[in-house]
């Protein structure tokens, strides 16, 4: 049962943790360190340390995420400049991995499946067609291998991916629905971890099945169910 008071208190606690904590100054300090480090590498053409450029992209992503949160939580604006800077950082990490794997074959990736799918969705929303197409090709090629750790529990991420496939009339592993089940089989065949993948998408399954329905009552009911589901999750934000 959704508790409006709980969700309000949770949001206030989340905001206070961000505003009154050291997050903003810490992220800015880390970003400046990365900026200085990268400038020195580029100016000296020190190719033996080029892996640092890839490693630092994760910190740069965190910095742009912080900028977006600051604009929303502190300045109370709807600006999306921070978002538009975040996802190219994920994109650069993805498209650089194959090159780096030749020189640093034991390197681990610094991005998550959730971040990659979020980047794909935002590229589509921003109309960045070239980046969207390149990133989707990367996903299609690497889903189920070490360059794309898809052992992900987040139902919302799988929902967005299937919604994208439906919207673009595309498939992954030959499927456009219940993709997570095909990914599970792919991971199993390679003896890779697959224990976090969901067994179903819950309310998201209902929405995907009825996405094109013209029946207003059904749409209203599904929106209500999704609001409750997301609100219950958001009510736990203060614990994070």
C-alpha atoms as one frame of an Amber mdcrd trajectory, in Angstrom:
protein
   0.000   0.000   0.000   1.493   3.333  -1.066   2.150   5.782   1.761   2.263
   9.397   0.422   3.881  10.668   3.624   6.629   8.049   3.361   7.449   8.912
  -0.242   7.534  12.644   0.573   9.881  12.075   3.525  12.034   9.779   1.413
  12.463  12.423  -1.291  13.350  15.101   1.265  15.967  12.817   2.803  17.420
  11.966  -0.622  17.592  15.660  -1.532  19.149  16.627   1.805  21.767  13.895
   1.474  22.716  15.394  -1.875  22.504  19.091  -0.989  24.010  18.969   2.506
  26.529  16.212   1.873  29.927  16.376   0.224  28.780  14.846  -3.075  28.902
  18.028  -5.164  32.361  19.175  -4.059  33.746  15.635  -4.214  32.553  15.108
  -7.806  33.911  18.499  -8.892  37.283  17.739  -7.319  37.480  14.306  -8.989
  36.525  15.840 -12.344  39.251  18.493 -12.109  41.812  15.800 -11.262  40.755
  13.762 -14.323  40.811  16.857 -16.537  44.345  17.696 -15.451  45.524  14.098
 -15.843  44.048  13.754 -19.333  45.472  17.106 -20.469  48.974  16.041 -19.436
  48.660  12.704 -21.291  47.401  14.368 -24.474  49.920  17.219 -24.457  52.841
  14.806 -23.909  51.419  12.199 -26.339  52.072   9.552 -23.684  50.457   6.583
 -25.465  51.670   4.202 -22.756  49.120   5.778 -20.438  46.223   6.051 -22.906
  44.218   3.537 -20.856  43.756   6.320 -18.290  41.532   8.150 -20.797  39.126
   5.222 -20.804  39.221   4.754 -17.036  38.515   8.434 -16.402  35.350   8.419
 -18.521  33.481   6.805 -15.608  34.406   9.724 -13.335  33.415  12.212 -16.050
  30.032  10.452 -16.331  29.540  10.775 -12.551  30.380  14.474 -12.776  27.765
  15.134 -15.454  25.214  13.086 -13.498  25.949  15.301 -10.504  25.421  18.427
 -12.625  22.011  17.147 -13.721  20.997  16.266 -10.143  22.150  19.663  -8.933
  20.008  21.373 -11.572  16.959  19.307 -10.577  17.366  19.025  -6.800  19.032
  22.336  -5.949  18.115  24.772  -8.724  14.646  23.256  -9.293  14.949  23.443
 -13.091  14.087  21.005 -15.864  17.354  21.549 -17.735  18.708  18.436 -19.468
  22.216  19.602 -20.366  23.675  17.271 -17.752  21.857  14.316 -19.299  23.093
  15.261 -22.755  26.671  15.168 -21.482  26.319  11.932 -19.461  25.405   9.504
 -22.185  28.152  10.367 -24.696  30.553   9.330 -21.898  28.922   5.879 -21.852
  29.010   5.787 -25.653  32.747   6.516 -25.777  33.441   3.778 -23.249  31.514
   1.238 -25.324  32.982   2.016 -28.724  36.523   2.163 -27.297  36.437  -1.199
 -25.512  37.242  -3.318 -28.530  40.302  -1.229 -29.339  41.481  -1.345 -25.750
  40.931  -5.102 -25.511  43.793  -5.551 -28.010  46.253  -3.650 -25.837  44.700
  -4.448 -22.451  42.981  -7.843 -22.833  42.357  -8.216 -19.093  40.712  -4.826
 -18.716  37.242  -4.748 -17.144  34.420  -2.489 -18.311  33.367   0.501 -16.232
  29.798   0.872 -17.501  26.612  -1.034 -16.675  23.900  -2.600 -18.810  21.420
  -0.129 -17.335  23.574   2.844 -18.383  23.949   1.526 -21.943  20.207   0.984
 -22.447  19.493   4.400 -20.908  21.990   5.924 -23.359  20.273   4.151 -26.280
  16.879   5.481 -25.206  18.150   9.034 -24.719  19.954   9.059 -28.069  16.611
   8.122 -29.638  14.797  10.867 -27.706  17.433  13.482 -28.600  17.338  12.488
 -32.281  21.023  11.478 -32.311  20.478   8.849 -34.995  24.119   8.049 -35.837
  25.088   7.463 -32.193  21.902   5.459 -31.634  22.632   3.147 -34.578  26.278
   2.596 -33.562  25.306   1.870 -29.960  22.583  -0.575 -30.994  25.086  -2.412
 -33.198  27.404  -2.627 -30.191  24.573  -4.048 -28.052  23.557  -6.562 -30.729
  27.149  -7.731 -31.182  28.135  -7.979 -27.528  24.982  -8.841 -25.594  25.924
 -11.930 -23.641  29.702 -11.388 -23.564  32.150  -9.608 -21.255  31.859  -6.278
 -23.086  28.191  -6.050 -22.088  27.386  -7.552 -18.702  23.664  -8.209 -19.214
  23.087 -10.246 -16.036  20.859  -7.417 -14.851  17.917  -7.610 -12.423  16.369
  -4.232 -13.295  12.953  -4.855 -14.866  12.628  -1.224 -15.943  15.769  -1.539
 -18.089  14.451  -4.636 -19.887  11.110  -2.858 -20.372  12.838   0.113 -22.041
  14.856  -2.215 -24.272  11.765  -4.116 -25.436   9.875  -0.865 -25.945  12.753
   0.357 -28.123  12.761  -2.867 -30.159   9.003  -2.573 -30.659   9.264   1.090
 -31.652  12.133   0.478 -34.097  10.891  -2.932 -35.326  14.208  -4.558 -34.386
  15.269  -7.768 -32.635  18.041  -8.969 -30.352  19.078 -12.625 -30.452  16.174
 -13.033 -32.873  13.583 -11.747 -30.387  11.706  -8.542 -29.690   9.675  -9.815
 -26.711  10.867 -11.525 -23.535  14.419 -10.710 -24.618  15.757 -11.370 -21.109
  14.861 -15.073 -21.480  16.915 -15.330 -24.678  19.798 -13.515 -23.003  19.620
 -15.977 -20.117  19.993 -18.888 -22.544  22.893 -17.135 -24.256  24.689 -16.584
 -20.954  24.040 -20.172 -19.875  25.530 -21.477 -23.124  28.744 -19.555 -22.361
  28.827 -20.529 -18.661  28.424 -16.875 -17.701  26.459 -15.582 -14.702  22.721
 -15.251 -15.323  21.267 -15.513 -11.820  20.150 -11.873 -11.587  17.936 -11.878
 -14.673  14.211 -11.461 -13.873  11.717 -14.303 -14.265   9.126 -11.846 -15.579
   8.654  -8.097 -16.038   5.544  -7.784 -13.878   3.505  -4.669 -14.664   5.840
  -3.934 -17.582   4.709  -7.134 -19.310   1.112  -5.934 -19.156   2.080  -2.558
 -20.595   4.105  -4.062 -23.449   1.251  -6.375 -24.401  -1.224  -3.483 -24.470
   1.049  -0.741 -25.793  -1.032  -0.125 -28.919  -4.454  -0.481 -27.319  -6.922
   2.299 -28.189  -9.054   1.558 -25.090  -8.758   4.558 -22.774  -9.913   2.694
 -19.654  -7.202   0.071 -20.091  -4.530   2.741 -20.618  -5.674   4.616 -17.501
  -5.617   1.443 -15.399  -2.099   0.525 -16.552  -0.806   4.049 -15.912  -2.212
   3.818 -12.386  -0.495   0.486 -11.769   2.837   1.822 -13.036   2.527   4.938
 -10.871   2.000   2.770  -7.792   4.888   0.474  -8.707   7.339   3.337  -9.261
   6.129   5.248  -6.222   6.662   2.242  -3.966  10.218   1.942  -5.274  10.800
   5.681  -4.880   9.597   5.559  -1.281  12.779   3.624  -0.443  15.074   6.285
  -1.987  15.886   7.790   1.396  17.651   4.565   2.397  20.116   4.888  -0.489
